[in-house]
Short mmCIF file of C-alpha atoms in Angstrom, two decimals:
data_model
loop_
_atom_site.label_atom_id
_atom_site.label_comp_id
_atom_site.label_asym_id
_atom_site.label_seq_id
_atom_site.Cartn_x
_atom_site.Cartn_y
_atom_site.Cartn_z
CA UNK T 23 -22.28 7.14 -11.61
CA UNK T 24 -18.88 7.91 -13.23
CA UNK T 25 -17.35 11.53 -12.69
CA UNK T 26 -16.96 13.80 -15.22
CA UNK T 27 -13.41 14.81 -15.87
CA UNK T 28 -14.41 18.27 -17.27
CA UNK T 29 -11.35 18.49 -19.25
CA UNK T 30 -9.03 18.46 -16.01
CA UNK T 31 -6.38 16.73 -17.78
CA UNK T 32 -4.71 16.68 -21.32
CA UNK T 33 -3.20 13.03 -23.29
CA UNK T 34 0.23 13.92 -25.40
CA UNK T 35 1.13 12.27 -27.95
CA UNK T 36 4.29 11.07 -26.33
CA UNK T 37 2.09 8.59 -24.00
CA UNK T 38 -0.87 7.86 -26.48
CA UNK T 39 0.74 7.52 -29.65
CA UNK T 40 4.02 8.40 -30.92
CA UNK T 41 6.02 6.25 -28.50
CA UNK T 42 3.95 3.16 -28.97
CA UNK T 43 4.81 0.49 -31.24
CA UNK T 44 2.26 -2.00 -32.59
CA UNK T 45 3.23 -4.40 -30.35
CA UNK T 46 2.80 -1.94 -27.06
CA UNK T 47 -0.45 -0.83 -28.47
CA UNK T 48 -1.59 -4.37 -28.52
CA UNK T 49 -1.26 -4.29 -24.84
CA UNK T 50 -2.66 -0.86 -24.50
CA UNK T 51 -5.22 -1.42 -21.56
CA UNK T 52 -7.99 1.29 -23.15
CA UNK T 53 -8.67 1.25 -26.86
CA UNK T 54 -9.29 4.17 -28.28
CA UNK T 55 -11.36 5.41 -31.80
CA UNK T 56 -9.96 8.19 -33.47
CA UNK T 57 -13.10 9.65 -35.32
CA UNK T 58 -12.27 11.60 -38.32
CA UNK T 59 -13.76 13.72 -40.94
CA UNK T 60 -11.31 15.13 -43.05
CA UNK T 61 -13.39 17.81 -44.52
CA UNK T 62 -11.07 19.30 -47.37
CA UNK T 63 -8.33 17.49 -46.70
CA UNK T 64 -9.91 14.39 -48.11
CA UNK T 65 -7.78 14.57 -51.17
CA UNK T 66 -4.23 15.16 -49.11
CA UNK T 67 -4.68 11.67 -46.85
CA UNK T 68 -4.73 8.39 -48.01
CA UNK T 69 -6.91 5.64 -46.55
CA UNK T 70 -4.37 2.95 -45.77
CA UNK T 71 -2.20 5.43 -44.12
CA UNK T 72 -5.12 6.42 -41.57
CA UNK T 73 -5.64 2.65 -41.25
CA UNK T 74 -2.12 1.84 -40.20
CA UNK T 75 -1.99 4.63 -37.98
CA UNK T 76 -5.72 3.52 -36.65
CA UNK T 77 -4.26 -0.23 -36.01
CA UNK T 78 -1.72 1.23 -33.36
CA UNK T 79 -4.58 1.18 -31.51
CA UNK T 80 -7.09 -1.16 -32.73
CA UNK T 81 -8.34 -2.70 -35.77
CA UNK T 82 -11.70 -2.33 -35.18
CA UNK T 83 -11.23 1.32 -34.59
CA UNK T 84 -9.81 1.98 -37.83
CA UNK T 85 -12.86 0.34 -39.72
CA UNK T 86 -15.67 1.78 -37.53
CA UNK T 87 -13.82 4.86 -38.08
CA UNK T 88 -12.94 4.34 -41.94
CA UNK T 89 -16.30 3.34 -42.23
CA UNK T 90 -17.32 7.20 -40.70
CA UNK T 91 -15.06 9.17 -42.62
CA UNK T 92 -16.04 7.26 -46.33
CA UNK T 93 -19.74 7.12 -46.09
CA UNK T 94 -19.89 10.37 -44.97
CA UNK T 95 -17.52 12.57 -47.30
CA UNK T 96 -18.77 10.66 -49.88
CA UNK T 97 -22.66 10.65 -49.26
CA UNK T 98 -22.05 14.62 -49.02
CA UNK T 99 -20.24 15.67 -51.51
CA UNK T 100 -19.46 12.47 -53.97
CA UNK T 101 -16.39 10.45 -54.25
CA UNK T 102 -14.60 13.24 -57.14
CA UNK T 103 -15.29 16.14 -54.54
CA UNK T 104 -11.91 17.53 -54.58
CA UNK T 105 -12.72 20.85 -52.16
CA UNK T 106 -15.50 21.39 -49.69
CA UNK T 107 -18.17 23.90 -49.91
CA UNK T 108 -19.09 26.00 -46.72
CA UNK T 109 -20.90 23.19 -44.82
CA UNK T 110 -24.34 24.44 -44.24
CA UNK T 111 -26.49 23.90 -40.93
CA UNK T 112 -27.96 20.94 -42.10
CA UNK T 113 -24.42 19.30 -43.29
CA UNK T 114 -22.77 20.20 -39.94
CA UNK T 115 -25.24 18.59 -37.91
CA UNK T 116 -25.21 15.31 -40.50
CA UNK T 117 -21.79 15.45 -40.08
CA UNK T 118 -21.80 15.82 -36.12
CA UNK T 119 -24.66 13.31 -35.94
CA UNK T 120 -21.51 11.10 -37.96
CA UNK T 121 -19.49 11.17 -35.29
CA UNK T 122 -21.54 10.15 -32.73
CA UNK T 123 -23.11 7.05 -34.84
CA UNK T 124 -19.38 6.21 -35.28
CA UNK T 125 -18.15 6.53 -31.59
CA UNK T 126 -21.74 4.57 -30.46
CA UNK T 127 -20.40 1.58 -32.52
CA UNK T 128 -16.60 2.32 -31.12
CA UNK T 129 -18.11 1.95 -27.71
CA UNK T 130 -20.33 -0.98 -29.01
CA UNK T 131 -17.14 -2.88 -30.36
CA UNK T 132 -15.45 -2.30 -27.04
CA UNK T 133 -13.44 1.06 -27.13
CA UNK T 134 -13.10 2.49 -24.01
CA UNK T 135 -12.17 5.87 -25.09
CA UNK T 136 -12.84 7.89 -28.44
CA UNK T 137 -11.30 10.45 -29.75
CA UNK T 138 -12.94 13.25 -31.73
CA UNK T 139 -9.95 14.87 -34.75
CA UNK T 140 -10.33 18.19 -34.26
CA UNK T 141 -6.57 18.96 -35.47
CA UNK T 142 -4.19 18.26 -38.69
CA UNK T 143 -6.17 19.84 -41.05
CA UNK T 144 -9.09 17.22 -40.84
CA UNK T 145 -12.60 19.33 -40.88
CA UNK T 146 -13.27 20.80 -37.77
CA UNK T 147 -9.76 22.21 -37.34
CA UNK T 148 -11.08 23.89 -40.69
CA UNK T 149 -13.25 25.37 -38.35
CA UNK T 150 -10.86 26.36 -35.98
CA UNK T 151 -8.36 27.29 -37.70
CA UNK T 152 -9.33 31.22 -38.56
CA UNK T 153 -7.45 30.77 -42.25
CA UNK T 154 -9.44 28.31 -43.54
CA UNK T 155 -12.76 29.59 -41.88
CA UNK T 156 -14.05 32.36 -43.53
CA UNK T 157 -17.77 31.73 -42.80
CA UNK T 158 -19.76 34.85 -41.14
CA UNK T 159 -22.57 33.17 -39.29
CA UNK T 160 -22.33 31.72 -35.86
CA UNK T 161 -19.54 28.90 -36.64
CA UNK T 162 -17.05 31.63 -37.99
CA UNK T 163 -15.75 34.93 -37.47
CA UNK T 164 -14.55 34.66 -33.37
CA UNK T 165 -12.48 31.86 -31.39
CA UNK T 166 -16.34 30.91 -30.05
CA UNK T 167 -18.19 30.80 -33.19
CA UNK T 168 -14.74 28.78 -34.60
CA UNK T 169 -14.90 26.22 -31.85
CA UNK T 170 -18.73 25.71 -32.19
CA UNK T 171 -18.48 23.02 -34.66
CA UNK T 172 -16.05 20.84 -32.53
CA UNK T 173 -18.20 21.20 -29.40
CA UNK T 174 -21.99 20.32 -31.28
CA UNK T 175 -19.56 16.92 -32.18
CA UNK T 176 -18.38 16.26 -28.77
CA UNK T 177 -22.00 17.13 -27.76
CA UNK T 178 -23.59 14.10 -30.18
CA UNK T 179 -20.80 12.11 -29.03
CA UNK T 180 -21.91 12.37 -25.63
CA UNK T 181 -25.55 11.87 -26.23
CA UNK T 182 -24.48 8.93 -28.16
CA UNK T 183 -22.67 7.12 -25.74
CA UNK T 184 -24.30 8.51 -22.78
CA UNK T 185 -23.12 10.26 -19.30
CA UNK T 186 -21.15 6.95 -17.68
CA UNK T 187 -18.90 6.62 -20.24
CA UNK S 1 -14.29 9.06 -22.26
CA UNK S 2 -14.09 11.46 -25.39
CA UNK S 3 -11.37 12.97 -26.50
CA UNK S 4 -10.82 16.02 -28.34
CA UNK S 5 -7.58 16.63 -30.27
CA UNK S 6 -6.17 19.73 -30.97
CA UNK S 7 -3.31 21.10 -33.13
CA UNK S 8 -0.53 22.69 -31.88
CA UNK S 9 1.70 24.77 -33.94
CA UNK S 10 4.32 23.29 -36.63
CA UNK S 11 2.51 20.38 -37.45
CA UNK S 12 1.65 19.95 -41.18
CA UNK S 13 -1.58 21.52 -41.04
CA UNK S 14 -2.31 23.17 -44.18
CA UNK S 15 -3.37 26.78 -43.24
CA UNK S 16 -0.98 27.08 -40.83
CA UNK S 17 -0.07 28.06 -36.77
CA UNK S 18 -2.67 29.35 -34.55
CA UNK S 19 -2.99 32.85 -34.58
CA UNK S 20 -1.53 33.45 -31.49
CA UNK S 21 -1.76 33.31 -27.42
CA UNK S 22 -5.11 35.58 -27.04
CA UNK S 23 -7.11 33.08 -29.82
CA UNK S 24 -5.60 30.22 -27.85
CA UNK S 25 -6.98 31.49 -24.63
CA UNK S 26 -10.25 32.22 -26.34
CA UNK S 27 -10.46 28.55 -27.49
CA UNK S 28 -9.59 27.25 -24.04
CA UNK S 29 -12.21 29.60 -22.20
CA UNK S 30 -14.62 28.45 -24.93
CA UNK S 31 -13.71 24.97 -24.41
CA UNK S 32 -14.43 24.84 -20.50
CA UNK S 33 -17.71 23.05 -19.61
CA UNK S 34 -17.79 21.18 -23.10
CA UNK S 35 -19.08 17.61 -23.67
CA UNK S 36 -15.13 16.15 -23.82
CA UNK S 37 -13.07 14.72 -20.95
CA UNK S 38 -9.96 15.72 -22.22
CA UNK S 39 -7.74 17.21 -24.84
CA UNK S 40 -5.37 15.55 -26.93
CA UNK S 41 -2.47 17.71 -27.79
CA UNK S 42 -0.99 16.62 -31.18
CA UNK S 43 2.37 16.83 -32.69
CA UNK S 44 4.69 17.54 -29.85
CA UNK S 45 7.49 20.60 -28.72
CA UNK S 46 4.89 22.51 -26.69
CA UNK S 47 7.51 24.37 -24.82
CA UNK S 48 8.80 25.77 -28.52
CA UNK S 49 5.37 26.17 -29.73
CA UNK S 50 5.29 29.67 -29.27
CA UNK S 51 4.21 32.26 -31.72
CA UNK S 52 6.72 35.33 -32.78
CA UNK S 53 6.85 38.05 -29.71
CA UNK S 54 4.96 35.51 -27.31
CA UNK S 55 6.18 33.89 -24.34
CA UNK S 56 3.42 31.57 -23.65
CA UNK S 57 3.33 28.50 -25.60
CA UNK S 58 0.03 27.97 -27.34
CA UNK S 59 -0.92 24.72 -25.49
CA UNK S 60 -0.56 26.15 -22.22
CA UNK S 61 -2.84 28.82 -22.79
CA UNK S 62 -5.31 26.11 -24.11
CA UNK S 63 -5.32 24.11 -21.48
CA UNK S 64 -4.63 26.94 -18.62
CA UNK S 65 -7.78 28.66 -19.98
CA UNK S 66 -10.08 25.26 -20.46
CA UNK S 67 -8.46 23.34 -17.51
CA UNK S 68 -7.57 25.65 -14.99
CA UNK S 69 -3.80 24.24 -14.61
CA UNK S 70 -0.70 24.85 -16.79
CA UNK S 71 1.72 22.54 -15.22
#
């Protein structure tokens, strides 16, 4: 039975990412999926920039994530959306639900680690981030309700990949 | 393993810093017991990442009030 870390320790960039060249990440023992949704940002981010950034780290990462990101922006609010509405409950959870299908096939195509984007802009810093969300319910208004959205994610994830992982 | 990544201040988020030490603290606390591992901190500078009039870098406070360390 593996041990749950319960957040005891924190990656910087310095060691995952921004000190690693292609050919270190090639060598990188764990792969890792970064699972995106960019939320409003859609229209500020272009795809082939994620992907190079993804292929630091693995080239099946960056289409099983691609793959996320696409289907789901676009199955929600059309290719032309240029700003989000308010996600509602239903959304959130389809979107949630999105990235645990996504880190179930990271895990499936050998990642050993995936990472849920909760920063930069991409949609659930929306959430956190108390000046872009404005909703009243019970994913807005407090640091809590703000932080909801990221943790139903990493809750899916979980479910998704299940406890030993 | 899952990851969560976080923001830190001065990155090119549109919309901006955190608001400050106490909603950083709030985040952590709200944080602890969650379904990730561990935190990703992105961008970089933590020690400067500090909003006006606070002493406490915004990461720290994160992770002090998630993780229960701030080394």
């Amino acid at each position: 039975m593996r041990r749950r870390a319960s957040l005891d320790f924190v990656i910087p960039d310095a060691v995952m990412f921004d000190t690693l060249s292609p050919a270190a990440a090639a060598n990188f023992q764990a792969a890792v999926t970064r699972l995106a949704e960019a939320g409003a940002r859609l229209r500020q981010i272009a795809l082939p920039d994620l992907s190079q950034t993804l292929d630091l780290i693995s080239r099946r990462a960056a289409l099983v994530a691609i793959e996320a990101l696409d289907l789901h922006w676009n199955r929600l609010h059309g290719p032309d959306a240029a700003w989000i509405d308010a996600p509602s409950v239903t959304e959130r959870h389809e979107v949630a639900d999105g990235f645990a299908a996504g880190a179930r096939r990271a895990v499936d195509a050998g990642a050993d680690r995936v990472e849920v984007h909760g920063a930069n802009g991409y949609l659930l810093w929306q959430f956190i981030n108390p000046e872009t969300n404005l909703r009243t319910d019970d994913y807005g208004g407090s640091p809590e309700n703000n932080i909801r959205f990221a943790k139903l994610a990493g809750e899916k994830v979980r479910a998704a990949i299940g406890p030993s992982r | 393993m899952i990851v969560l990544r976080l923001s830190q201040d001065g990155v090119d988020d549109f919309g901006g810093a955190w608001p400050g030490t106490d909603y950083a603290e709030a985040i952590g606390a709200a944080l602890k017991g969650s379904a990730y591992d561990a935190l990703h901190r992105a961008s970089f500078k933590d020690l400067d990442n500090r909003q006006t009039g606070d002493t406490t870098p915004t990461w720290r406070a994160v992770r002090w009030f998630c993780c229960g360390w701030n080394a």
